[in-house]
Short mmCIF file of C-alpha atoms in Angstrom, two decimals:
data_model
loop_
_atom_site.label_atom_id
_atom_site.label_comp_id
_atom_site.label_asym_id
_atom_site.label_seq_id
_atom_site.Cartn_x
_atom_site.Cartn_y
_atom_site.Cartn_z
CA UNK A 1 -196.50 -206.85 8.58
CA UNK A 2 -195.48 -208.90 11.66
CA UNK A 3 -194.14 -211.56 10.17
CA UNK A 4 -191.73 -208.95 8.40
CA UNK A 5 -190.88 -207.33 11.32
CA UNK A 6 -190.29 -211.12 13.14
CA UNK A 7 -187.80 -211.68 10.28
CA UNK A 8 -186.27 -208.32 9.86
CA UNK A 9 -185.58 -207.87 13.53
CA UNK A 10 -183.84 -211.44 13.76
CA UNK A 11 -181.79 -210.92 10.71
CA UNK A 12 -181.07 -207.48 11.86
CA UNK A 13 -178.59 -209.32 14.54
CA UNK A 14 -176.56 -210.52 12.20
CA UNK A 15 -173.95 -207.87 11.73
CA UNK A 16 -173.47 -208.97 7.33
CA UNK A 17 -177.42 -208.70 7.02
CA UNK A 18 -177.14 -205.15 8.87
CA UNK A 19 -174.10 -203.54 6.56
CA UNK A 20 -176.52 -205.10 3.20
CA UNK A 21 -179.05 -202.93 4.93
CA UNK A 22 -177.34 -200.31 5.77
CA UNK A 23 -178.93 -200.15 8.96
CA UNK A 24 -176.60 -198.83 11.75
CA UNK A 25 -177.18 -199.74 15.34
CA UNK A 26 -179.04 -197.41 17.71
CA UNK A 27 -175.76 -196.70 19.88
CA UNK A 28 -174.51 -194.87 16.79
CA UNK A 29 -174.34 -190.99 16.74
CA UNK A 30 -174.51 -191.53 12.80
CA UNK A 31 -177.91 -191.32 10.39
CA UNK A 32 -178.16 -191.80 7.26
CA UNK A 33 -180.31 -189.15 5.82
CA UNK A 34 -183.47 -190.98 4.36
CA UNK A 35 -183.10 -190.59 0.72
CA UNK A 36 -186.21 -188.78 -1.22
CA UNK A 37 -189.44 -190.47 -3.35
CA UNK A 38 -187.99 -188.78 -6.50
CA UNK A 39 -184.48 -189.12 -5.90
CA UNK A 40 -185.57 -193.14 -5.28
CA UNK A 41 -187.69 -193.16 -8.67
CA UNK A 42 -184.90 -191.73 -10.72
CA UNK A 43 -182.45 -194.47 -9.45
CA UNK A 44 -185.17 -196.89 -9.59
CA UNK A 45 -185.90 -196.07 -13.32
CA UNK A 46 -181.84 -195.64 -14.27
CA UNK A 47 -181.53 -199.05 -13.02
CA UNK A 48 -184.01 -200.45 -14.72
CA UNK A 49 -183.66 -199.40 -17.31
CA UNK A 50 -180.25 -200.49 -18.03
CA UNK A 51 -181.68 -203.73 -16.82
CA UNK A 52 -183.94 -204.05 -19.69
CA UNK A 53 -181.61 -202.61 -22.60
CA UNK A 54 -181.07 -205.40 -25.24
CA UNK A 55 -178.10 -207.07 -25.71
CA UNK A 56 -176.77 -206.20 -21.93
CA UNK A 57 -173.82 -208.94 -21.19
CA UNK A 58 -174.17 -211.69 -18.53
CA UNK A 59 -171.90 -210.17 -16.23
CA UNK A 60 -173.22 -206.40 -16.46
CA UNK A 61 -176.74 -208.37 -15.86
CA UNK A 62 -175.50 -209.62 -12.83
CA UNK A 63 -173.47 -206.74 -11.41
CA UNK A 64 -177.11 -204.43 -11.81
CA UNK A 65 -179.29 -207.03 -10.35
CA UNK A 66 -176.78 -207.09 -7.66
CA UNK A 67 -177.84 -203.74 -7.17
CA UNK A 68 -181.46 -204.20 -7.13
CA UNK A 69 -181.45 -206.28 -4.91
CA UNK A 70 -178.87 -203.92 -2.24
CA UNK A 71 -181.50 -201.27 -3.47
CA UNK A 72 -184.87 -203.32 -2.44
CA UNK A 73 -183.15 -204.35 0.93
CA UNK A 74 -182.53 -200.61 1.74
CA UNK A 75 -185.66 -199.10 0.46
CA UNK A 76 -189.53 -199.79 0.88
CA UNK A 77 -190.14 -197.14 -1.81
CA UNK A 78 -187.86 -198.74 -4.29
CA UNK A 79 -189.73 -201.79 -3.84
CA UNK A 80 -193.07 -200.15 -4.27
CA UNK A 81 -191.64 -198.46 -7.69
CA UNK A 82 -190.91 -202.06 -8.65
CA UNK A 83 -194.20 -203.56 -8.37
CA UNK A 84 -195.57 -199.80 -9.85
CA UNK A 85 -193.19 -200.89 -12.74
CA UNK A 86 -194.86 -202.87 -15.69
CA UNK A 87 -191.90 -204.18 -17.03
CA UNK A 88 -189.60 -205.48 -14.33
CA UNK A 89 -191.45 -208.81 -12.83
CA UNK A 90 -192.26 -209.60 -16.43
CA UNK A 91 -188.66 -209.51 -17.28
CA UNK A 92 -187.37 -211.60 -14.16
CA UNK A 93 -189.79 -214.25 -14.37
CA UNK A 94 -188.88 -215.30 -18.12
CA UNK A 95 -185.44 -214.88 -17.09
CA UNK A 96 -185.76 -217.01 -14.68
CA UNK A 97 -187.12 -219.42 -16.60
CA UNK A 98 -184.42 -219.17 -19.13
CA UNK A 99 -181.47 -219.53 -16.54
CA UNK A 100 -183.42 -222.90 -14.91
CA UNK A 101 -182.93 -224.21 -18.37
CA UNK A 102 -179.77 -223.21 -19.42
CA UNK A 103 -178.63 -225.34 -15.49
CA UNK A 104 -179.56 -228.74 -17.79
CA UNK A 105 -177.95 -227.90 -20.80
CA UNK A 106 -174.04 -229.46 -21.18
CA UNK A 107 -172.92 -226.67 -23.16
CA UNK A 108 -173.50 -223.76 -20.55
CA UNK A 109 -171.75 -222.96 -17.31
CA UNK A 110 -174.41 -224.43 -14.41
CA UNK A 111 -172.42 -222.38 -12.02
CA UNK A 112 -173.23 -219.25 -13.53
CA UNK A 113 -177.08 -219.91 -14.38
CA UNK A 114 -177.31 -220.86 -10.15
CA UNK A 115 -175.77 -217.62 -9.34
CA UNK A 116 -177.77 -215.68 -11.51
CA UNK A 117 -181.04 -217.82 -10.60
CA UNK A 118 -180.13 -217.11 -7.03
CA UNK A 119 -180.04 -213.86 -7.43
CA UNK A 120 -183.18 -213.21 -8.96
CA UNK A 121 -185.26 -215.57 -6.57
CA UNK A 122 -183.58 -213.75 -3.72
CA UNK A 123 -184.54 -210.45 -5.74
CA UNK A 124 -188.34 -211.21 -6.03
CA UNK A 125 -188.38 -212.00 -2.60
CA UNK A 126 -187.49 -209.03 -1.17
CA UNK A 127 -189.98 -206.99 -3.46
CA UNK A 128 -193.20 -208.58 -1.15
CA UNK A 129 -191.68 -207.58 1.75
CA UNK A 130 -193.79 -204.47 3.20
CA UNK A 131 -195.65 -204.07 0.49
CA UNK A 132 -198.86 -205.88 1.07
CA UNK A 133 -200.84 -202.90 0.92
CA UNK A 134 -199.62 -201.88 -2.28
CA UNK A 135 -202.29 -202.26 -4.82
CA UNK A 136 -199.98 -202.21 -8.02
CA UNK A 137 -198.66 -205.91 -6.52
CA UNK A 138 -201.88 -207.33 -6.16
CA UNK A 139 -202.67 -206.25 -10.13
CA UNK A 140 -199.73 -207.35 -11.41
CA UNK A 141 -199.87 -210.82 -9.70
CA UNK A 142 -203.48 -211.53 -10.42
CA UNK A 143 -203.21 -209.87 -14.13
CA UNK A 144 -204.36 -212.25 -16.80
CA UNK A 145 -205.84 -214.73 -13.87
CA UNK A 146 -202.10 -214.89 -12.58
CA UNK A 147 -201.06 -216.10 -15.66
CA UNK A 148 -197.42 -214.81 -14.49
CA UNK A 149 -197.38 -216.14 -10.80
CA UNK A 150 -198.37 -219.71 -12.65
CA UNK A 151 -195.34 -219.36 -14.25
CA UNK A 152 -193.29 -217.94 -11.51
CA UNK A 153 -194.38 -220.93 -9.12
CA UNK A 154 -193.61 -223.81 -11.63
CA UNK A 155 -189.62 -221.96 -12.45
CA UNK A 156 -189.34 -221.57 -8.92
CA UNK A 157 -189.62 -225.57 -7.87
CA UNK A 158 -186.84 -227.72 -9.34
CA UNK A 159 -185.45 -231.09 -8.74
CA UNK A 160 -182.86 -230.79 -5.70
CA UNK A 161 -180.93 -233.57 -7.59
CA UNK A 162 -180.49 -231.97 -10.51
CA UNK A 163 -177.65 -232.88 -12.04
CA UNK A 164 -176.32 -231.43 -15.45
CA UNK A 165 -172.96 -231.50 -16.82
CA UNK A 166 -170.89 -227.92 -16.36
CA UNK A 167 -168.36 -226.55 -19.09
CA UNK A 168 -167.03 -223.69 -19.92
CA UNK A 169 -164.55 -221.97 -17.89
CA UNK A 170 -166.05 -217.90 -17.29
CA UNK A 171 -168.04 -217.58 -13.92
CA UNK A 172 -170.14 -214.27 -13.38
CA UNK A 173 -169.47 -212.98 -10.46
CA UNK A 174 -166.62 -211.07 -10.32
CA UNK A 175 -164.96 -211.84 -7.10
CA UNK A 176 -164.97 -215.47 -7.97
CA UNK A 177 -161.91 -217.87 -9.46
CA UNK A 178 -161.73 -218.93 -13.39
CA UNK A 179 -162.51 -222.82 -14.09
CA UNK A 180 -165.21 -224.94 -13.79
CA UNK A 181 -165.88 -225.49 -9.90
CA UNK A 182 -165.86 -228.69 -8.66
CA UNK A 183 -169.26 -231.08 -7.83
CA UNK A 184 -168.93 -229.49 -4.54
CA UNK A 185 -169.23 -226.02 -5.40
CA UNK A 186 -172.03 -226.44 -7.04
CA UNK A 187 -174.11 -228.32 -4.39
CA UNK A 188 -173.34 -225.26 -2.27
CA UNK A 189 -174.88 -223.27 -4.89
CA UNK A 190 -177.95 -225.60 -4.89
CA UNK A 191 -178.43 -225.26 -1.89
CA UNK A 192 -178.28 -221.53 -1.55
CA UNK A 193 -180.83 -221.81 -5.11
CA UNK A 194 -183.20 -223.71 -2.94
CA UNK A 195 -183.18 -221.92 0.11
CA UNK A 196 -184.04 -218.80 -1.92
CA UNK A 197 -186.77 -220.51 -3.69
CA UNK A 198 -188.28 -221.93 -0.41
CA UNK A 199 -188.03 -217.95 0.76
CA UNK A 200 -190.02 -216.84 -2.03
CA UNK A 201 -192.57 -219.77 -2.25
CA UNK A 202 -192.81 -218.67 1.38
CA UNK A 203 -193.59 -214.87 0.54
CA UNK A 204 -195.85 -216.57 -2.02
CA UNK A 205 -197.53 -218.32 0.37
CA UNK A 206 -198.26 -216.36 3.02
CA UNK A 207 -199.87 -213.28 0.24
CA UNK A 208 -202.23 -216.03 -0.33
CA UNK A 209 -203.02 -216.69 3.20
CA UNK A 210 -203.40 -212.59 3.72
CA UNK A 211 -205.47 -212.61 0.71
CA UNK A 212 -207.82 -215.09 1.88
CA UNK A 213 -208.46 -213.21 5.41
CA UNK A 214 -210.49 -210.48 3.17
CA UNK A 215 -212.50 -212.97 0.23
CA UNK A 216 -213.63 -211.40 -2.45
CA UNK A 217 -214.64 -213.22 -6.13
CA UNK A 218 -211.42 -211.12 -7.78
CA UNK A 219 -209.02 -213.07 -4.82
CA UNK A 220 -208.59 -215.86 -6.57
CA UNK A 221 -205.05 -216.17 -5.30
CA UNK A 222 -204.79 -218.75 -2.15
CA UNK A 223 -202.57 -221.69 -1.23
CA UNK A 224 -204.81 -223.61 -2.57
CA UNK A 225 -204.27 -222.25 -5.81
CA UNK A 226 -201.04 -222.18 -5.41
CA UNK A 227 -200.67 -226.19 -5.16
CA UNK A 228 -202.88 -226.61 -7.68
CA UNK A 229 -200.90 -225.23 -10.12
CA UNK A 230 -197.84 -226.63 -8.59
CA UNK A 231 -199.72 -230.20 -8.58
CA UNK A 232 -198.97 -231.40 -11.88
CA UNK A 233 -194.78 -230.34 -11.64
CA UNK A 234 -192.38 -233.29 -11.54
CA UNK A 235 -190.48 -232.24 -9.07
CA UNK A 236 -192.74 -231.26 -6.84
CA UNK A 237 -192.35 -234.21 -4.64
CA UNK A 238 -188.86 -233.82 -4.04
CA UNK A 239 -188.23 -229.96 -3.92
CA UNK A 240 -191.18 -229.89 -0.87
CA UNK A 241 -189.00 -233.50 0.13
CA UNK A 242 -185.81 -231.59 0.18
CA UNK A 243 -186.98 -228.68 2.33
CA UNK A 244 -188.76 -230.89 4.84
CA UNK A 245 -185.07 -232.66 5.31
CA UNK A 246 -183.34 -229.55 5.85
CA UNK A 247 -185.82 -229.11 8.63
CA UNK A 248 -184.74 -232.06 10.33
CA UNK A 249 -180.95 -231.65 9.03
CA UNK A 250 -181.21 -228.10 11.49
CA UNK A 251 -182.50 -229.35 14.46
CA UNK A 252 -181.06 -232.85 14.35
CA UNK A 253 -177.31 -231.59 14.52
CA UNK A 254 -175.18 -229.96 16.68
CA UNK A 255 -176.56 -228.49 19.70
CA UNK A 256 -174.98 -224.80 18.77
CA UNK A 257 -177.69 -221.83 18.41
CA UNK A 258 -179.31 -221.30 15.14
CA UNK A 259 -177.73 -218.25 13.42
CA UNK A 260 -180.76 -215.35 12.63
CA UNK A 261 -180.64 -216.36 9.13
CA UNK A 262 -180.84 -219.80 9.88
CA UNK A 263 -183.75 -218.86 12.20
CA UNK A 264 -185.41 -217.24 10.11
CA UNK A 265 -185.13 -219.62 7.39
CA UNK A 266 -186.77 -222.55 10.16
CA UNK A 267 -189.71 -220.56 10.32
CA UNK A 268 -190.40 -220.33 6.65
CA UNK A 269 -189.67 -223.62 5.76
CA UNK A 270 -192.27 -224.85 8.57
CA UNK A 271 -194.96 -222.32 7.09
CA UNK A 272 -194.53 -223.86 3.53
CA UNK A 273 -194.94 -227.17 4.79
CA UNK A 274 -197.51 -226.33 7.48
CA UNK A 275 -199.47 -225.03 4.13
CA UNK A 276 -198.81 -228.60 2.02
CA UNK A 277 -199.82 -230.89 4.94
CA UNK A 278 -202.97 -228.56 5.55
CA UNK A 279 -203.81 -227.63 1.61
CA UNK A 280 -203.15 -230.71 -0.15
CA UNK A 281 -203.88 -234.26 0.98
CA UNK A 282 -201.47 -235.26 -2.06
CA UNK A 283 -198.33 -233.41 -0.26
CA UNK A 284 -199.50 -234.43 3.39
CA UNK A 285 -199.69 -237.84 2.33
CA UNK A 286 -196.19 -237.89 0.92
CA UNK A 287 -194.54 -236.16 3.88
CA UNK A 288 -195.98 -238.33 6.22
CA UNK A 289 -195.02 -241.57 4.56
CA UNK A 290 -191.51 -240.30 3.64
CA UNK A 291 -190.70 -238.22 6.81
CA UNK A 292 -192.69 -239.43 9.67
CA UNK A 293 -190.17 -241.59 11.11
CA UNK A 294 -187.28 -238.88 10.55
CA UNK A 295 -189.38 -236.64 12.80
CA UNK A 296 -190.56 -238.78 15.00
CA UNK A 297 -187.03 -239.73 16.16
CA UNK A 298 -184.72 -236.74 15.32
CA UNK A 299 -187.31 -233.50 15.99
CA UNK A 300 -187.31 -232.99 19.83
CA UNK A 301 -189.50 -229.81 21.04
CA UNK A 302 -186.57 -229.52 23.87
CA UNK A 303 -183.81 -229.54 22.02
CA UNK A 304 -185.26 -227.35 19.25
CA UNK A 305 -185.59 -224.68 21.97
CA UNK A 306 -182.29 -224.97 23.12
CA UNK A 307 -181.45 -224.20 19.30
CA UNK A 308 -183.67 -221.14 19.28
CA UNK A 309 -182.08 -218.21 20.91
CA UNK A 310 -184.60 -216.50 23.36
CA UNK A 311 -183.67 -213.29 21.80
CA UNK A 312 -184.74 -213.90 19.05
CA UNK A 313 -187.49 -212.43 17.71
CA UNK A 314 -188.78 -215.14 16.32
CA UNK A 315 -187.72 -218.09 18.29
CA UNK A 316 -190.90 -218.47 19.72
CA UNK A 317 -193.08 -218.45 16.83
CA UNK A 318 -190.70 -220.55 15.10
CA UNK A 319 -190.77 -223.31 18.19
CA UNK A 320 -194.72 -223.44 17.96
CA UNK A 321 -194.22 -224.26 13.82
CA UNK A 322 -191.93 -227.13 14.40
CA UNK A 323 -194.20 -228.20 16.76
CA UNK A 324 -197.36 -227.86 14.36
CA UNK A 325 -195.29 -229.12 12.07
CA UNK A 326 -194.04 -232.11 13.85
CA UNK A 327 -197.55 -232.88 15.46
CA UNK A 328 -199.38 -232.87 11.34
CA UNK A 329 -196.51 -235.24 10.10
CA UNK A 330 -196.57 -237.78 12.76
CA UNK A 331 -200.01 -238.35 13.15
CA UNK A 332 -201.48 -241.41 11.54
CA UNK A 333 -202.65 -240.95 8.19
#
């Protein structure tokens, strides 16, 4: 719950995070009336179940997970009904798996299978938040020995090089231009994949480590479990690579601020890697060889404050990961 409330109060200063939240600020005379359990469970069960008609078109796919996800953002109770739900993480895991696919096959549009992966990474995410104590999540993860999460973890990681031929000419979302976008485009849409994947591996990660505070022989969920299943991927290596670059990429540029999001995204890339170096000797061994000398020379504990914006909510934890962080991948092996 405080890590939540670390991340939700930094994000909460951006002003875009706070209109997709519908949160207004404190100052204002106006309040949004809070909006009933039953009036929530109706839109919750309207939604999905147009979700989970057959035959639903890409674009009307999008457009209503678009609106799950504004939905989760706004409501705690909507994201409780989702885990209550025995259909929904079912469907979005296999569809998740099917859009990963589709980004390596020629004949599709890549651009529209990284939106729509995006989407529903970002999606999942927000369904852990504030909702640790609700015992329908814990069942559904750990149903059939987490024979779900398994496959949730190994769609989630993907090789940050990926590179697939796009054609086709219609894009999903329906603010954006006709044609196949350009090479650059749709590194930017990488990189937005991965950052939402590194946020959920994070939620993933840190239900494990909550998990593990109270043991008990049905908990089999913990980061270690969680790498063990991840062990045998191929692109293991370079997905938990890629986010330990973007670490240094951050703090190695310019020496503006951090945005919140950008903040908040620090602090959850550190706790995923914090976890490999700690979990698996495989993972620590490869960051250290790869990265040690990247660290060593472009991670400076001053500067990274300076980065951090006091009021920030969670500059300070943040500062004390990097410097966890930088102090495991230094060392000598």
């Amino acid at each position: 719950m405080l890590l939540f409330f670390l991340q939700r109060s930094t994000l909460l200063l951006d002003p875009l995070y706070r209109r997709r939240c519908n949160v207004m600020l404190s100052t204002s005379p106006q309040k949004q009336p809070p909006i009933s359990w039953e009036r929530t469970a109706h839109l919750f069960r309207q939604l999905s179940g147009e979700l989970l008609q057959e035959g639903i078109s890409l674009e009307s796919l999008y457009l209503l997970l678009q609106e799950l996800r504004t939905a989760a953002h706004r409501s705690i109770t909507l994201r409780k009904l989702f885990w209550r739900s025995n259909d929904m993480f079912p469907f979005l895991v296999p569809m998740l798996e099917d859009s990963l696919r589709s980004c390596q096959r020629p004949e599709t549009n890549k651009a529209d299978s990284l939106l729509l992966c995006t989407l529903i990474v970002q999606t999942l995410a927000l369904m852990f938040r504030e909702t640790e104590i609700e015992p329908a999540r814990l069942n559904m993860l750990t149903a059939k020995q987490g024979a779900l999460t398994a496959r949730l973890l190994l769609a989630l990681v993907c090789d940050p090089e990926l590179q697939s031929q796009t054609q086709g000419s219609r894009r999903v979302s329906p603010d954006s231009r006709q044609g196949s976008p350009p090479h650059s485009e749709l590194q930017g849409l990488f990189a937005e994949y991965l950052d939402a994947g590194c946020s959920l591996l994070f939620e993933l990660v840190v239900l494990c480590q909550e998990a593990s505070r109270t043991p008990s022989p049905e908990h089999f969920l913990t980061v270690g479990w969680i790498l063990r299943i991840l062990q045998p991927h191929p692109s293991l290596l370079s997905f938990v690579g890629y986010q330990a670059r973007q670490v240094v990429v951050v703090l190695s540029g310019s020496q503006d601020p951090l945005s919140p999001s950008q903040a908040a995204l620090l602090f959850q890339r550190c706790r995923v890697l914090l976890a490999c170096l700690k979990y698996s000797s495989h993972l620590g061994q490869h960051l250290r060889t790869e990265y040690r000398e990247e660290f060593r020379y472009y991670v400076k504990l001053p500067c990274v404050e300076e980065k951090l914006p006091p009021d920030y909510p969670i500059s300070q934890p943040a500062l004390r990961l990097v410097s966890q962080l930088l102090g495991l991948i230094i060392q000598k092996s």
